């Protein structure tokens, strides 16, 4: 059964794809690490990255796996859930990745306990506003804050 126009998953994805085209050419394709223990949310983030022209270098549901992937692949950006399969390890990942020059964004439903001093880390509260996240990633691609 078809969903009403504009309300379904695929309609939302098509709009994101059209919106990504309006951003214009990227200055750089980002390599992104997804740190998320919910496989459905992880797949949604990976799909979003592909639709806006970036590449997911790996997905990790635990902090040790995230560090391993980051050490091997050197991501430009990490999307980090605060509460992963091994507990409240997201904040440590943010700190670790930032010291290595990896841009971070928090994607979590439990952001009230996250200490974001100076509001320097973008926060995308679940359920994630995919348009806002796509705009952030595109802006990061265009402005190259990792330089």
PDB file of N, CA, C and O in Angstrom, residues 29-84:
ATOM      1  N   UNK A  29      35.002  14.752  -0.474  1.00  0.00           N
ATOM      2  CA  UNK A  29      34.153  13.649  -0.041  1.00  0.00           C
ATOM      3  C   UNK A  29      34.665  13.203   1.321  1.00  0.00           C
ATOM      4  O   UNK A  29      35.843  12.887   1.470  1.00  0.00           O
ATOM      5  N   UNK A  30      33.786  13.210   2.323  1.00  0.00           N
ATOM      6  CA  UNK A  30      34.199  12.856   3.675  1.00  0.00           C
ATOM      7  C   UNK A  30      34.170  11.349   3.894  1.00  0.00           C
ATOM      8  O   UNK A  30      33.294  10.646   3.402  1.00  0.00           O
ATOM      9  N   UNK A  31      35.131  10.884   4.687  1.00  0.00           N
ATOM     10  CA  UNK A  31      35.149   9.512   5.183  1.00  0.00           C
ATOM     11  C   UNK A  31      34.557   9.569   6.592  1.00  0.00           C
ATOM     12  O   UNK A  31      35.088  10.265   7.464  1.00  0.00           O
ATOM     13  N   UNK A  32      33.455   8.855   6.790  1.00  0.00           N
ATOM     14  CA  UNK A  32      32.706   8.971   8.037  1.00  0.00           C
ATOM     15  C   UNK A  32      32.628   7.624   8.749  1.00  0.00           C
ATOM     16  O   UNK A  32      32.353   6.596   8.137  1.00  0.00           O
ATOM     17  N   UNK A  33      32.869   7.667  10.051  1.00  0.00           N
ATOM     18  CA  UNK A  33      32.717   6.502  10.916  1.00  0.00           C
ATOM     19  C   UNK A  33      31.411   6.647  11.679  1.00  0.00           C
ATOM     20  O   UNK A  33      31.164   7.678  12.309  1.00  0.00           O
ATOM     21  N   UNK A  34      30.563   5.636  11.629  1.00  0.00           N
ATOM     22  CA  UNK A  34      29.288   5.628  12.345  1.00  0.00           C
ATOM     23  C   UNK A  34      29.452   4.776  13.604  1.00  0.00           C
ATOM     24  O   UNK A  34      29.759   3.588  13.515  1.00  0.00           O
ATOM     25  N   UNK A  35      29.270   5.408  14.764  1.00  0.00           N
ATOM     26  CA  UNK A  35      29.359   4.709  16.054  1.00  0.00           C
ATOM     27  C   UNK A  35      27.952   4.628  16.623  1.00  0.00           C
ATOM     28  O   UNK A  35      27.463   5.577  17.249  1.00  0.00           O
ATOM     29  N   UNK A  36      27.292   3.511  16.409  1.00  0.00           N
ATOM     30  CA  UNK A  36      25.877   3.350  16.751  1.00  0.00           C
ATOM     31  C   UNK A  36      25.593   1.881  17.021  1.00  0.00           C
ATOM     32  O   UNK A  36      25.960   1.028  16.210  1.00  0.00           O
ATOM     33  N   UNK A  37      24.938   1.589  18.157  1.00  0.00           N
ATOM     34  CA  UNK A  37      24.657   0.193  18.482  1.00  0.00           C
ATOM     35  C   UNK A  37      23.303  -0.302  17.984  1.00  0.00           C
ATOM     36  O   UNK A  37      23.047  -1.493  17.998  1.00  0.00           O
ATOM     37  N   UNK A  38      22.454   0.584  17.511  1.00  0.00           N
ATOM     38  CA  UNK A  38      21.169   0.177  16.947  1.00  0.00           C
ATOM     39  C   UNK A  38      21.366  -0.033  15.447  1.00  0.00           C
ATOM     40  O   UNK A  38      21.630   0.925  14.717  1.00  0.00           O
ATOM     41  N   UNK A  39      21.246  -1.276  14.960  1.00  0.00           N
ATOM     42  CA  UNK A  39      21.550  -1.544  13.554  1.00  0.00           C
ATOM     43  C   UNK A  39      20.637  -0.806  12.570  1.00  0.00           C
ATOM     44  O   UNK A  39      21.082  -0.430  11.485  1.00  0.00           O
ATOM     45  N   UNK A  40      19.402  -0.561  12.935  1.00  0.00           N
ATOM     46  CA  UNK A  40      18.490   0.154  12.033  1.00  0.00           C
ATOM     47  C   UNK A  40      18.918   1.608  11.895  1.00  0.00           C
ATOM     48  O   UNK A  40      18.961   2.158  10.793  1.00  0.00           O
ATOM     49  N   UNK A  41      19.270   2.234  13.010  1.00  0.00           N
ATOM     50  CA  UNK A  41      19.734   3.622  12.965  1.00  0.00           C
ATOM     51  C   UNK A  41      21.065   3.700  12.236  1.00  0.00           C
ATOM     52  O   UNK A  41      21.287   4.607  11.421  1.00  0.00           O
ATOM     53  N   UNK A  42      21.960   2.749  12.494  1.00  0.00           N
ATOM     54  CA  UNK A  42      23.256   2.730  11.802  1.00  0.00           C
ATOM     55  C   UNK A  42      23.061   2.645  10.291  1.00  0.00           C
ATOM     56  O   UNK A  42      23.680   3.409   9.532  1.00  0.00           O
ATOM     57  N   UNK A  43      22.193   1.765   9.833  1.00  0.00           N
ATOM     58  CA  UNK A  43      21.938   1.625   8.392  1.00  0.00           C
ATOM     59  C   UNK A  43      21.326   2.897   7.814  1.00  0.00           C
ATOM     60  O   UNK A  43      21.667   3.306   6.701  1.00  0.00           O
ATOM     61  N   UNK A  44      20.448   3.532   8.560  1.00  0.00           N
ATOM     62  CA  UNK A  44      19.841   4.779   8.101  1.00  0.00           C
ATOM     63  C   UNK A  44      20.904   5.866   7.924  1.00  0.00           C
ATOM     64  O   UNK A  44      20.903   6.603   6.933  1.00  0.00           O
ATOM     65  N   UNK A  45      21.835   5.958   8.875  1.00  0.00           N
ATOM     66  CA  UNK A  45      22.917   6.938   8.771  1.00  0.00           C
ATOM     67  C   UNK A  45      23.843   6.623   7.591  1.00  0.00           C
ATOM     68  O   UNK A  45      24.252   7.518   6.852  1.00  0.00           O
ATOM     69  N   UNK A  46      24.159   5.354   7.406  1.00  0.00           N
ATOM     70  CA  UNK A  46      25.012   4.934   6.293  1.00  0.00           C
ATOM     71  C   UNK A  46      24.349   5.263   4.964  1.00  0.00           C
ATOM     72  O   UNK A  46      24.986   5.783   4.039  1.00  0.00           O
ATOM     73  N   UNK A  47      23.050   4.981   4.859  1.00  0.00           N
ATOM     74  CA  UNK A  47      22.302   5.316   3.640  1.00  0.00           C
ATOM     75  C   UNK A  47      22.323   6.816   3.375  1.00  0.00           C
ATOM     76  O   UNK A  47      22.535   7.257   2.243  1.00  0.00           O
ATOM     77  N   UNK A  48      22.097   7.596   4.424  1.00  0.00           N
ATOM     78  CA  UNK A  48      22.097   9.052   4.287  1.00  0.00           C
ATOM     79  C   UNK A  48      23.449   9.543   3.760  1.00  0.00           C
ATOM     80  O   UNK A  48      23.510  10.379   2.853  1.00  0.00           O
ATOM     81  N   UNK A  49      24.531   9.013   4.316  1.00  0.00           N
ATOM     82  CA  UNK A  49      25.870   9.417   3.877  1.00  0.00           C
ATOM     83  C   UNK A  49      26.056   9.163   2.382  1.00  0.00           C
ATOM     84  O   UNK A  49      26.558  10.024   1.648  1.00  0.00           O
ATOM     85  N   UNK A  50      25.651   7.991   1.926  1.00  0.00           N
ATOM     86  CA  UNK A  50      25.778   7.663   0.512  1.00  0.00           C
ATOM     87  C   UNK A  50      24.937   8.564  -0.368  1.00  0.00           C
ATOM     88  O   UNK A  50      25.369   8.982  -1.443  1.00  0.00           O
ATOM     89  N   UNK A  51      23.754   8.887   0.094  1.00  0.00           N
ATOM     90  CA  UNK A  51      22.852   9.730  -0.701  1.00  0.00           C
ATOM     91  C   UNK A  51      23.364  11.152  -0.862  1.00  0.00           C
ATOM     92  O   UNK A  51      23.048  11.804  -1.854  1.00  0.00           O
ATOM     93  N   UNK A  52      24.146  11.628   0.078  1.00  0.00           N
ATOM     94  CA  UNK A  52      24.668  12.995  -0.047  1.00  0.00           C
ATOM     95  C   UNK A  52      26.121  13.009  -0.524  1.00  0.00           C
ATOM     96  O   UNK A  52      26.775  14.041  -0.500  1.00  0.00           O
ATOM     97  N   UNK A  53      26.613  11.844  -0.964  1.00  0.00           N
ATOM     98  CA  UNK A  53      27.901  11.791  -1.636  1.00  0.00           C
ATOM     99  C   UNK A  53      29.115  11.534  -0.762  1.00  0.00           C
ATOM    100  O   UNK A  53      30.242  11.759  -1.193  1.00  0.00           O
ATOM    101  N   UNK A  54      28.907  11.050   0.441  1.00  0.00           N
ATOM    102  CA  UNK A  54      30.033  10.754   1.327  1.00  0.00           C
ATOM    103  C   UNK A  54      30.115   9.252   1.547  1.00  0.00           C
ATOM    104  O   UNK A  54      29.212   8.510   1.192  1.00  0.00           O
ATOM    105  N   UNK A  55      31.211   8.799   2.149  1.00  0.00           N
ATOM    106  CA  UNK A  55      31.416   7.363   2.292  1.00  0.00           C
ATOM    107  C   UNK A  55      31.542   6.986   3.769  1.00  0.00           C
ATOM    108  O   UNK A  55      32.234   7.647   4.534  1.00  0.00           O
ATOM    109  N   UNK A  56      30.857   5.912   4.122  1.00  0.00           N
ATOM    110  CA  UNK A  56      30.987   5.357   5.469  1.00  0.00           C
ATOM    111  C   UNK A  56      32.143   4.365   5.430  1.00  0.00           C
ATOM    112  O   UNK A  56      32.127   3.413   4.656  1.00  0.00           O
ATOM    113  N   UNK A  57      33.148   4.614   6.262  1.00  0.00           N
ATOM    114  CA  UNK A  57      34.320   3.723   6.284  1.00  0.00           C
ATOM    115  C   UNK A  57      34.136   2.561   7.246  1.00  0.00           C
ATOM    116  O   UNK A  57      34.949   1.648   7.287  1.00  0.00           O
ATOM    117  N   UNK A  58      33.064   2.617   8.039  1.00  0.00           N
ATOM    118  CA  UNK A  58      32.793   1.534   8.972  1.00  0.00           C
ATOM    119  C   UNK A  58      31.732   1.923   9.962  1.00  0.00           C
ATOM    120  O   UNK A  58      31.430   3.102  10.150  1.00  0.00           O
ATOM    121  N   UNK A  59      31.161   0.909  10.581  1.00  0.00           N
ATOM    122  CA  UNK A  59      30.150   1.100  11.606  1.00  0.00           C
ATOM    123  C   UNK A  59      30.561   0.286  12.831  1.00  0.00           C
ATOM    124  O   UNK A  59      30.959  -0.871  12.693  1.00  0.00           O
ATOM    125  N   UNK A  60      30.484   0.915  13.995  1.00  0.00           N
ATOM    126  CA  UNK A  60      30.901   0.244  15.220  1.00  0.00           C
ATOM    127  C   UNK A  60      29.806   0.350  16.269  1.00  0.00           C
ATOM    128  O   UNK A  60      29.244   1.426  16.470  1.00  0.00           O
ATOM    129  N   UNK A  61      29.529  -0.762  16.934  1.00  0.00           N
ATOM    130  CA  UNK A  61      28.535  -0.742  18.010  1.00  0.00           C
ATOM    131  C   UNK A  61      29.188  -0.681  19.392  1.00  0.00           C
ATOM    132  O   UNK A  61      28.516  -0.547  20.394  1.00  0.00           O
ATOM    133  N   UNK A  62      30.522  -0.748  19.418  1.00  0.00           N
ATOM    134  CA  UNK A  62      31.285  -0.696  20.670  1.00  0.00           C
ATOM    135  C   UNK A  62      32.455   0.273  20.494  1.00  0.00           C
ATOM    136  O   UNK A  62      32.973   0.454  19.402  1.00  0.00           O
ATOM    137  N   UNK A  63      32.906   0.850  21.596  1.00  0.00           N
ATOM    138  CA  UNK A  63      33.976   1.843  21.521  1.00  0.00           C
ATOM    139  C   UNK A  63      35.306   1.248  21.057  1.00  0.00           C
ATOM    140  O   UNK A  63      36.039   1.886  20.307  1.00  0.00           O
ATOM    141  N   UNK A  64      35.617   0.014  21.479  1.00  0.00           N
ATOM    142  CA  UNK A  64      36.885  -0.577  21.055  1.00  0.00           C
ATOM    143  C   UNK A  64      36.915  -0.803  19.548  1.00  0.00           C
ATOM    144  O   UNK A  64      37.937  -0.564  18.889  1.00  0.00           O
ATOM    145  N   UNK A  65      35.803  -1.205  18.985  1.00  0.00           N
ATOM    146  CA  UNK A  65      35.719  -1.400  17.535  1.00  0.00           C
ATOM    147  C   UNK A  65      35.815  -0.051  16.818  1.00  0.00           C
ATOM    148  O   UNK A  65      36.466   0.061  15.773  1.00  0.00           O
ATOM    149  N   UNK A  66      35.213   0.988  17.385  1.00  0.00           N
ATOM    150  CA  UNK A  66      35.279   2.330  16.787  1.00  0.00           C
ATOM    151  C   UNK A  66      36.726   2.821  16.734  1.00  0.00           C
ATOM    152  O   UNK A  66      37.185   3.357  15.725  1.00  0.00           O
ATOM    153  N   UNK A  67      37.457   2.621  17.827  1.00  0.00           N
ATOM    154  CA  UNK A  67      38.867   3.035  17.865  1.00  0.00           C
ATOM    155  C   UNK A  67      39.698   2.253  16.848  1.00  0.00           C
ATOM    156  O   UNK A  67      40.573   2.807  16.186  1.00  0.00           O
ATOM    157  N   UNK A  68      39.422   0.970  16.740  1.00  0.00           N
ATOM    158  CA  UNK A  68      40.142   0.119  15.795  1.00  0.00           C
ATOM    159  C   UNK A  68      39.922   0.592  14.353  1.00  0.00           C
ATOM    160  O   UNK A  68      40.868   0.732  13.577  1.00  0.00           O
ATOM    161  N   UNK A  69      38.670   0.864  14.004  1.00  0.00           N
ATOM    162  CA  UNK A  69      38.359   1.340  12.654  1.00  0.00           C
ATOM    163  C   UNK A  69      39.010   2.695  12.414  1.00  0.00           C
ATOM    164  O   UNK A  69      39.603   2.936  11.358  1.00  0.00           O
ATOM    165  N   UNK A  70      38.917   3.586  13.391  1.00  0.00           N
ATOM    166  CA  UNK A  70      39.497   4.928  13.245  1.00  0.00           C
ATOM    167  C   UNK A  70      41.011   4.865  13.069  1.00  0.00           C
ATOM    168  O   UNK A  70      41.580   5.612  12.265  1.00  0.00           O
ATOM    169  N   UNK A  71      41.661   3.984  13.797  1.00  0.00           N
ATOM    170  CA  UNK A  71      43.116   3.843  13.671  1.00  0.00           C
ATOM    171  C   UNK A  71      43.511   3.343  12.280  1.00  0.00           C
ATOM    172  O   UNK A  71      44.520   3.777  11.725  1.00  0.00           O
ATOM    173  N   UNK A  72      42.709   2.452  11.723  1.00  0.00           N
ATOM    174  CA  UNK A  72      43.024   1.873  10.418  1.00  0.00           C
ATOM    175  C   UNK A  72      42.599   2.762   9.250  1.00  0.00           C
ATOM    176  O   UNK A  72      43.292   2.822   8.235  1.00  0.00           O
ATOM    177  N   UNK A  73      41.474   3.449   9.385  1.00  0.00           N
ATOM    178  CA  UNK A  73      40.876   4.158   8.250  1.00  0.00           C
ATOM    179  C   UNK A  73      41.004   5.682   8.277  1.00  0.00           C
ATOM    180  O   UNK A  73      40.749   6.327   7.281  1.00  0.00           O
ATOM    181  N   UNK A  74      41.324   6.275   9.408  1.00  0.00           N
ATOM    182  CA  UNK A  74      41.472   7.736   9.546  1.00  0.00           C
ATOM    183  C   UNK A  74      40.256   8.513   9.017  1.00  0.00           C
ATOM    184  O   UNK A  74      40.330   9.177   7.981  1.00  0.00           O
ATOM    185  N   UNK A  75      39.133   8.465   9.722  1.00  0.00           N
ATOM    186  CA  UNK A  75      37.939   9.193   9.254  1.00  0.00           C
ATOM    187  C   UNK A  75      38.104  10.706   9.377  1.00  0.00           C
ATOM    188  O   UNK A  75      38.899  11.192  10.183  1.00  0.00           O
ATOM    189  N   UNK A  76      37.328  11.432   8.576  1.00  0.00           N
ATOM    190  CA  UNK A  76      37.249  12.885   8.691  1.00  0.00           C
ATOM    191  C   UNK A  76      36.232  13.272   9.757  1.00  0.00           C
ATOM    192  O   UNK A  76      36.356  14.314  10.402  1.00  0.00           O
ATOM    193  N   UNK A  77      35.206  12.423   9.905  1.00  0.00           N
ATOM    194  CA  UNK A  77      34.078  12.698  10.800  1.00  0.00           C
ATOM    195  C   UNK A  77      33.622  11.411  11.467  1.00  0.00           C
ATOM    196  O   UNK A  77      33.600  10.359  10.827  1.00  0.00           O
ATOM    197  N   UNK A  78      33.254  11.516  12.743  1.00  0.00           N
ATOM    198  CA  UNK A  78      32.643  10.392  13.459  1.00  0.00           C
ATOM    199  C   UNK A  78      31.277  10.836  13.965  1.00  0.00           C
ATOM    200  O   UNK A  78      31.158  11.887  14.601  1.00  0.00           O
ATOM    201  N   UNK A  79      30.261  10.052  13.645  1.00  0.00           N
ATOM    202  CA  UNK A  79      28.914  10.258  14.189  1.00  0.00           C
ATOM    203  C   UNK A  79      28.790   9.305  15.363  1.00  0.00           C
ATOM    204  O   UNK A  79      28.887   8.087  15.188  1.00  0.00           O
ATOM    205  N   UNK A  80      28.601   9.852  16.577  1.00  0.00           N
ATOM    206  CA  UNK A  80      28.757   9.048  17.788  1.00  0.00           C
ATOM    207  C   UNK A  80      27.501   9.054  18.654  1.00  0.00           C
ATOM    208  O   UNK A  80      27.058  10.114  19.118  1.00  0.00           O
ATOM    209  N   UNK A  81      26.976   7.855  18.899  1.00  0.00           N
ATOM    210  CA  UNK A  81      25.929   7.661  19.898  1.00  0.00           C
ATOM    211  C   UNK A  81      26.631   7.644  21.252  1.00  0.00           C
ATOM    212  O   UNK A  81      27.725   7.068  21.381  1.00  0.00           O
ATOM    213  N   UNK A  82      26.044   8.259  22.244  1.00  0.00           N
ATOM    214  CA  UNK A  82      26.703   8.338  23.556  1.00  0.00           C
ATOM    215  C   UNK A  82      26.674   7.021  24.317  1.00  0.00           C
ATOM    216  O   UNK A  82      27.594   6.703  25.059  1.00  0.00           O
ATOM    217  N   UNK A  83      25.608   6.254  24.151  1.00  0.00           N
ATOM    218  CA  UNK A  83      25.446   5.009  24.891  1.00  0.00           C
ATOM    219  C   UNK A  83      25.521   3.841  23.910  1.00  0.00           C
ATOM    220  O   UNK A  83      24.531   3.449  23.319  1.00  0.00           O
ATOM    221  N   UNK A  84      26.718   3.288  23.763  1.00  0.00           N
ATOM    222  CA  UNK A  84      26.940   2.189  22.830  1.00  0.00           C
ATOM    223  C   UNK A  84      26.723   0.842  23.521  1.00  0.00           C
ATOM    224  O   UNK A  84      26.363   0.791  24.697  1.00  0.00           O
TER     225      UNK A  84
END
